[in-house]
């Protein structure tokens, strides 16, 4: 997969608009649009800025982008079947833990209390 394809796929998956990304990265909307559609390349520094902005807007998006480039899609470490025995009372607690993890980003450990 080409870099601009992985970039565009990541923006779509995480529902990041080109406008929001451009504002966060302090780049022009035109540059973001041209890059995501493969019409223009970006420097290493600009790509770094775009990926940092992407990560700020949607934690986990940079990791997903890199997984696409590596050709190794991110897989869940648990299967859906492992949740079949969770009670209805435990579901809200699990969802809160997931939300906390999502907000914390890629590298922080979240404890459930």
Coordinates of N, CA, C and O in Angstrom, one line a residue, residues 2-110:
X2 N 0.5 2.2 -0.8 CA 1.3 3.5 -0.9 C 1.0 4.3 0.4 O -0.1 4.2 1.0
X3 N 1.9 5.2 0.7 CA 1.8 6.0 1.9 C 0.5 6.9 1.8 O -0.3 6.9 2.8
X4 N 0.2 7.5 0.7 CA -1.0 8.3 0.6 C -2.3 7.5 0.7 O -3.3 7.9 1.3
X5 N -2.2 6.3 0.3 CA -3.4 5.4 0.4 C -3.6 5.0 1.9 O -4.8 5.0 2.3
X6 N -2.6 4.7 2.6 CA -2.7 4.3 4.0 C -3.2 5.6 4.8 O -4.0 5.4 5.7
X7 N -2.6 6.7 4.4 CA -3.0 8.0 5.1 C -4.5 8.2 4.9 O -5.3 8.5 5.8
X8 N -5.0 8.1 3.6 CA -6.4 8.4 3.3 C -7.3 7.3 4.0 O -8.3 7.7 4.6
X9 N -6.9 6.1 4.0 CA -7.7 5.0 4.6 C -7.8 5.3 6.1 O -8.9 5.1 6.7
X10 N -6.7 5.7 6.7 CA -6.7 6.0 8.2 C -7.7 7.2 8.5 O -8.5 7.1 9.4
X11 N -7.6 8.2 7.7 CA -8.5 9.4 7.9 C -10.0 8.9 7.8 O -10.8 9.3 8.6
X12 N -10.3 8.1 6.8 CA -11.6 7.6 6.7 C -12.1 6.7 7.8 O -13.1 6.9 8.4
X13 N -11.2 5.8 8.2 CA -11.5 4.9 9.3 C -11.8 5.7 10.6 O -12.7 5.3 11.4
X14 N -11.0 6.7 10.9 CA -11.1 7.4 12.2 C -12.0 8.7 12.0 O -12.1 9.5 12.9
X15 N -12.6 8.8 10.8 CA -13.5 9.9 10.6 C -12.9 11.3 10.9 O -13.5 12.2 11.6
X16 N -11.6 11.5 10.4 CA -10.9 12.7 10.6 C -11.1 13.5 9.3 O -10.7 13.1 8.2
X17 N -11.6 14.7 9.4 CA -11.7 15.6 8.2 C -10.4 16.2 7.8 O -9.6 16.5 8.7
X18 N -10.3 16.5 6.6 CA -9.1 17.1 6.1 C -8.9 18.5 6.7 O -7.8 19.0 7.1
X19 N -10.0 19.2 6.9 CA -10.0 20.5 7.5 C -9.5 20.5 9.0 O -8.6 21.2 9.4
X20 N -10.1 19.5 9.8 CA -9.6 19.4 11.2 C -8.1 19.0 11.2 O -7.4 19.6 12.1
X21 N -7.7 18.1 10.4 CA -6.3 17.7 10.4 C -5.4 18.9 10.0 O -4.4 19.1 10.7
X22 N -5.8 19.6 9.0 CA -5.0 20.8 8.5 C -4.9 21.8 9.7 O -3.8 22.3 9.9
X23 N -6.0 22.0 10.4 CA -5.9 23.0 11.5 C -5.0 22.5 12.6 O -4.2 23.3 13.1
X24 N -5.1 21.3 13.0 CA -4.3 20.7 14.1 C -2.8 20.7 13.7 O -2.0 20.9 14.5
X25 N -2.5 20.4 12.4 CA -1.1 20.3 12.0 C -0.6 21.6 11.5 O 0.6 21.7 11.2
X26 N -1.4 22.7 11.5 CA -1.0 24.0 11.0 C -0.5 23.9 9.6 O 0.6 24.4 9.2
X27 N -1.3 23.2 8.8 CA -1.0 23.0 7.3 C -2.2 23.5 6.5 O -3.3 23.7 7.1
X28 N -2.0 23.7 5.2 CA -3.1 24.1 4.4 C -4.0 22.9 4.1 O -3.6 21.8 3.9
X29 N -5.3 23.2 4.0 CA -6.3 22.2 3.6 C -5.9 21.6 2.2 O -6.1 20.4 2.0
X30 N -5.5 22.4 1.3 CA -5.1 22.0 0.0 C -4.0 21.0 0.0 O -4.1 20.0 -0.7
X31 N -3.0 21.2 0.8 CA -1.9 20.3 0.9 C -2.4 18.9 1.4 O -2.0 17.9 0.9
X32 N -3.2 18.9 2.5 CA -3.7 17.7 3.0 C -4.6 17.0 2.0 O -4.4 15.8 1.8
X33 N -5.4 17.7 1.3 CA -6.2 17.1 0.2 C -5.4 16.5 -0.9 O -5.6 15.3 -1.3
X34 N -4.4 17.2 -1.3 CA -3.6 16.7 -2.4 C -2.8 15.5 -2.0 O -2.6 14.6 -2.8
X35 N -2.3 15.5 -0.8 CA -1.5 14.4 -0.3 C -2.4 13.2 -0.2 O -2.0 12.1 -0.6
X36 N -3.5 13.3 0.5 CA -4.4 12.1 0.7 C -4.9 11.5 -0.6 O -5.2 10.3 -0.6
X37 N -4.9 12.3 -1.7 CA -5.4 11.7 -2.9 C -4.2 11.4 -3.9 O -4.4 11.1 -5.1
X38 N -3.0 11.5 -3.4 CA -1.8 11.1 -4.2 C -1.4 12.1 -5.2 O -0.6 11.8 -6.1
X39 N -1.9 13.3 -5.2 CA -1.5 14.3 -6.2 C -0.3 15.1 -5.8 O 0.3 15.8 -6.7
X40 N 0.1 15.1 -4.5 CA 1.3 15.8 -4.1 C 1.9 15.1 -2.9 O 1.2 14.5 -2.1
X41 N 3.3 15.0 -2.9 CA 4.0 14.4 -1.8 C 4.2 15.5 -0.7 O 3.9 16.6 -0.8
X42 N 4.7 15.0 0.4 CA 5.0 15.9 1.6 C 6.4 15.5 2.1 O 6.9 14.4 1.9
X43 N 7.0 16.5 2.7 CA 8.3 16.3 3.3 C 8.2 15.3 4.5 O 7.1 15.1 5.1
X44 N 9.3 14.8 5.0 CA 9.3 14.0 6.2 C 8.8 14.7 7.4 O 8.0 14.2 8.2
X45 N 9.2 16.0 7.5 CA 8.7 16.8 8.6 C 7.2 17.1 8.6 O 6.6 17.0 9.6
X46 N 6.7 17.3 7.4 CA 5.3 17.6 7.2 C 4.5 16.3 7.5 O 3.4 16.3 8.2
X47 N 5.0 15.1 7.1 CA 4.3 13.9 7.4 C 4.3 13.6 8.9 O 3.3 13.2 9.4
X48 N 5.4 13.9 9.5 CA 5.5 13.8 11.0 C 4.4 14.7 11.6 O 3.7 14.3 12.6
X49 N 4.3 15.9 11.2 CA 3.3 16.8 11.7 C 1.9 16.3 11.5 O 1.0 16.4 12.4
X50 N 1.6 15.8 10.3 CA 0.3 15.3 10.0 C 0.0 14.1 10.9 O -1.2 14.0 11.4
X51 N 0.9 13.2 11.1 CA 0.7 12.0 11.9 C 0.5 12.4 13.3 O -0.4 11.8 14.0
X52 N 1.2 13.4 13.8 CA 1.1 13.8 15.2 C -0.3 14.4 15.4 O -1.0 14.2 16.4
X53 N -0.7 15.3 14.4 CA -2.0 15.9 14.5 C -3.1 14.8 14.4 O -4.1 14.9 15.2
X54 N -2.9 13.8 13.6 CA -3.9 12.7 13.4 C -4.1 12.0 14.8 O -5.2 11.7 15.2
X55 N -2.9 11.8 15.4 CA -3.0 11.1 16.7 C -3.7 11.9 17.8 O -4.4 11.3 18.6
X56 N -3.5 13.2 17.7 CA -4.1 14.1 18.7 C -5.6 14.1 18.5 O -6.4 14.1 19.5
X57 N -6.1 14.0 17.3 CA -7.5 14.1 16.9 C -8.2 12.7 17.2 O -9.3 12.6 17.6
X58 N -7.4 11.6 17.0 CA -8.0 10.3 17.1 C -6.9 9.3 17.6 O -6.2 8.8 16.8
X59 N -6.8 9.2 18.9 CA -5.8 8.3 19.5 C -5.9 6.9 18.9 O -7.0 6.3 18.7
X60 N -4.7 6.4 18.5 CA -4.7 5.1 17.9 C -4.5 5.1 16.4 O -4.2 4.2 15.7
X61 N -4.8 6.3 15.8 CA -4.8 6.4 14.4 C -3.4 6.3 13.8 O -3.2 5.7 12.7
X62 N -2.4 6.8 14.4 CA -1.0 6.7 13.9 C -0.6 5.2 13.9 O 0.0 4.7 12.9
X63 N -0.9 4.5 14.9 CA -0.6 3.0 15.0 C -1.3 2.3 13.9 O -0.7 1.4 13.2
X64 N -2.5 2.6 13.6 CA -3.3 2.0 12.5 C -2.6 2.3 11.2 O -2.4 1.4 10.3
X65 N -2.3 3.6 11.0 CA -1.6 4.0 9.7 C -0.3 3.2 9.5 O -0.1 2.6 8.4
X66 N 0.5 3.1 10.6 CA 1.7 2.3 10.5 C 1.5 0.8 10.2 O 2.2 0.2 9.4
X67 N 0.4 0.3 10.8 CA 0.1 -1.1 10.5 C -0.3 -1.3 9.1 O 0.0 -2.4 8.5
X68 N -1.0 -0.4 8.5 CA -1.3 -0.5 7.0 C -0.1 -0.5 6.2 O 0.1 -1.3 5.2
X69 N 0.9 0.4 6.5 CA 2.1 0.5 5.7 C 2.9 -0.8 5.9 O 3.5 -1.3 4.9
X70 N 2.9 -1.4 7.1 CA 3.7 -2.6 7.3 C 3.0 -3.8 6.7 O 3.6 -4.9 6.7
X71 N 1.7 -3.7 6.3 CA 1.0 -4.8 5.8 C 0.6 -5.8 6.9 O 0.3 -6.9 6.6
X72 N 0.5 -5.3 8.1 CA 0.1 -6.1 9.2 C -1.1 -5.4 10.0 O -0.9 -4.7 10.9
X73 N -2.3 -5.7 9.5 CA -3.4 -5.1 10.1 C -3.5 -5.4 11.6 O -3.2 -6.5 12.0
X74 N -4.0 -4.4 12.3 CA -4.1 -4.5 13.8 C -5.3 -5.5 14.1 O -6.3 -5.4 13.5
X75 N -5.0 -6.5 14.9 CA -6.0 -7.5 15.3 C -6.3 -7.3 16.8 O -5.4 -7.0 17.6
X76 N -7.5 -7.6 17.2 CA -7.8 -7.6 18.6 C -7.2 -8.8 19.3 O -7.0 -9.8 18.7
X77 N -6.7 -8.6 20.5 CA -6.1 -9.6 21.2 C -7.1 -10.5 21.9 O -6.8 -11.5 22.5
X78 N -8.4 -10.2 21.9 CA -9.4 -11.0 22.4 C -10.5 -11.2 21.3 O -10.7 -10.4 20.4
X79 N -11.1 -12.4 21.4 CA -12.1 -12.7 20.4 C -13.5 -12.3 20.9 O -13.7 -12.2 22.2
X80 N -14.5 -12.2 20.0 CA -15.8 -11.8 20.4 C -16.4 -12.8 21.3 O -17.2 -12.5 22.2
X81 N -16.1 -14.1 21.1 CA -16.6 -15.2 21.9 C -16.3 -15.1 23.4 O -17.0 -15.6 24.2
X82 N -15.1 -14.4 23.7 CA -14.7 -14.3 25.1 C -15.7 -13.4 25.9 O -15.6 -13.4 27.1
X83 N -16.5 -12.7 25.2 CA -17.5 -11.8 25.9 C -18.8 -12.4 26.1 O -19.7 -11.7 26.8
X84 N -19.0 -13.6 25.7 CA -20.4 -14.2 25.8 C -20.9 -14.4 27.2 O -22.1 -14.4 27.5
X85 N -20.0 -14.6 28.1 CA -20.3 -14.8 29.5 C -20.4 -13.6 30.4 O -20.7 -13.6 31.6
X86 N -20.2 -12.4 29.8 CA -20.3 -11.1 30.5 C -21.8 -10.8 30.8 O -22.6 -10.9 29.9
X87 N -22.1 -10.5 32.1 CA -23.4 -10.2 32.5 C -23.8 -8.8 32.0 O -23.0 -8.0 31.7
X88 N -25.1 -8.6 32.0 CA -25.6 -7.3 31.6 C -25.1 -6.2 32.5 O -25.0 -5.0 32.1
X89 N -24.9 -6.5 33.7 CA -24.4 -5.5 34.7 C -23.0 -5.2 34.5 O -22.5 -4.1 34.8
X90 N -22.2 -6.1 33.9 CA -20.8 -5.8 33.6 C -20.5 -5.1 32.3 O -19.5 -4.5 32.2
X91 N -21.5 -5.1 31.4 CA -21.3 -4.4 30.1 C -21.0 -2.9 30.3 O -20.0 -2.4 29.7
X92 N -21.8 -2.2 31.0 CA -21.4 -0.7 31.2 C -20.0 -0.5 31.7 O -19.3 0.4 31.3
X93 N -19.6 -1.3 32.7 CA -18.3 -1.2 33.3 C -17.2 -1.5 32.2 O -16.2 -0.8 32.2
X94 N -17.4 -2.5 31.4 CA -16.5 -2.8 30.3 C -16.4 -1.6 29.3 O -15.3 -1.3 28.9
X95 N -17.5 -1.1 29.0 CA -17.6 0.0 28.0 C -16.8 1.3 28.6 O -16.1 2.0 27.8
X96 N -17.0 1.5 29.8 CA -16.3 2.6 30.5 C -14.8 2.4 30.4 O -14.0 3.3 30.1
X97 N -14.4 1.2 30.7 CA -12.9 0.8 30.7 C -12.4 1.0 29.2 O -11.3 1.5 29.1
X98 N -13.2 0.6 28.3 CA -12.7 0.8 26.9 C -12.6 2.3 26.5 O -11.7 2.7 25.9
X99 N -13.6 3.1 27.0 CA -13.6 4.5 26.7 C -12.4 5.2 27.4 O -11.7 6.0 26.8
X100 N -12.0 4.8 28.6 CA -10.9 5.3 29.3 C -9.6 4.9 28.5 O -8.7 5.7 28.4
X101 N -9.5 3.7 28.1 CA -8.3 3.3 27.3 C -8.2 4.1 26.0 O -7.1 4.5 25.6
X102 N -9.3 4.3 25.3 CA -9.3 5.0 24.1 C -8.8 6.4 24.3 O -8.0 6.9 23.6
X103 N -9.3 7.1 25.3 CA -8.9 8.4 25.6 C -7.5 8.6 26.0 O -6.8 9.6 25.8
X104 N -6.9 7.5 26.7 CA -5.6 7.5 27.2 C -4.6 7.5 26.1 O -3.4 7.8 26.2
X105 N -4.9 6.9 24.9 CA -4.0 6.8 23.8 C -3.4 5.4 23.8 O -3.8 4.5 24.5
X106 N -2.3 5.3 23.0 CA -1.7 4.0 22.7 C -0.8 3.5 23.9 O -0.7 2.3 24.1
X107 N -0.2 4.4 24.6 CA 0.9 4.0 25.5 C 0.6 4.0 27.0 O 1.5 3.7 27.7
X108 N -0.6 4.4 27.3 CA -0.9 4.4 28.8 C -1.7 3.3 29.2 O -2.6 2.8 28.5
X109 N -1.4 2.8 30.4 CA -2.2 1.7 31.0 C -3.3 2.3 31.8 O -3.1 3.3 32.6
X110 N -4.5 1.8 31.6 CA -5.7 2.3 32.4 C -6.1 1.2 33.3 O -6.3 0.1 32.9

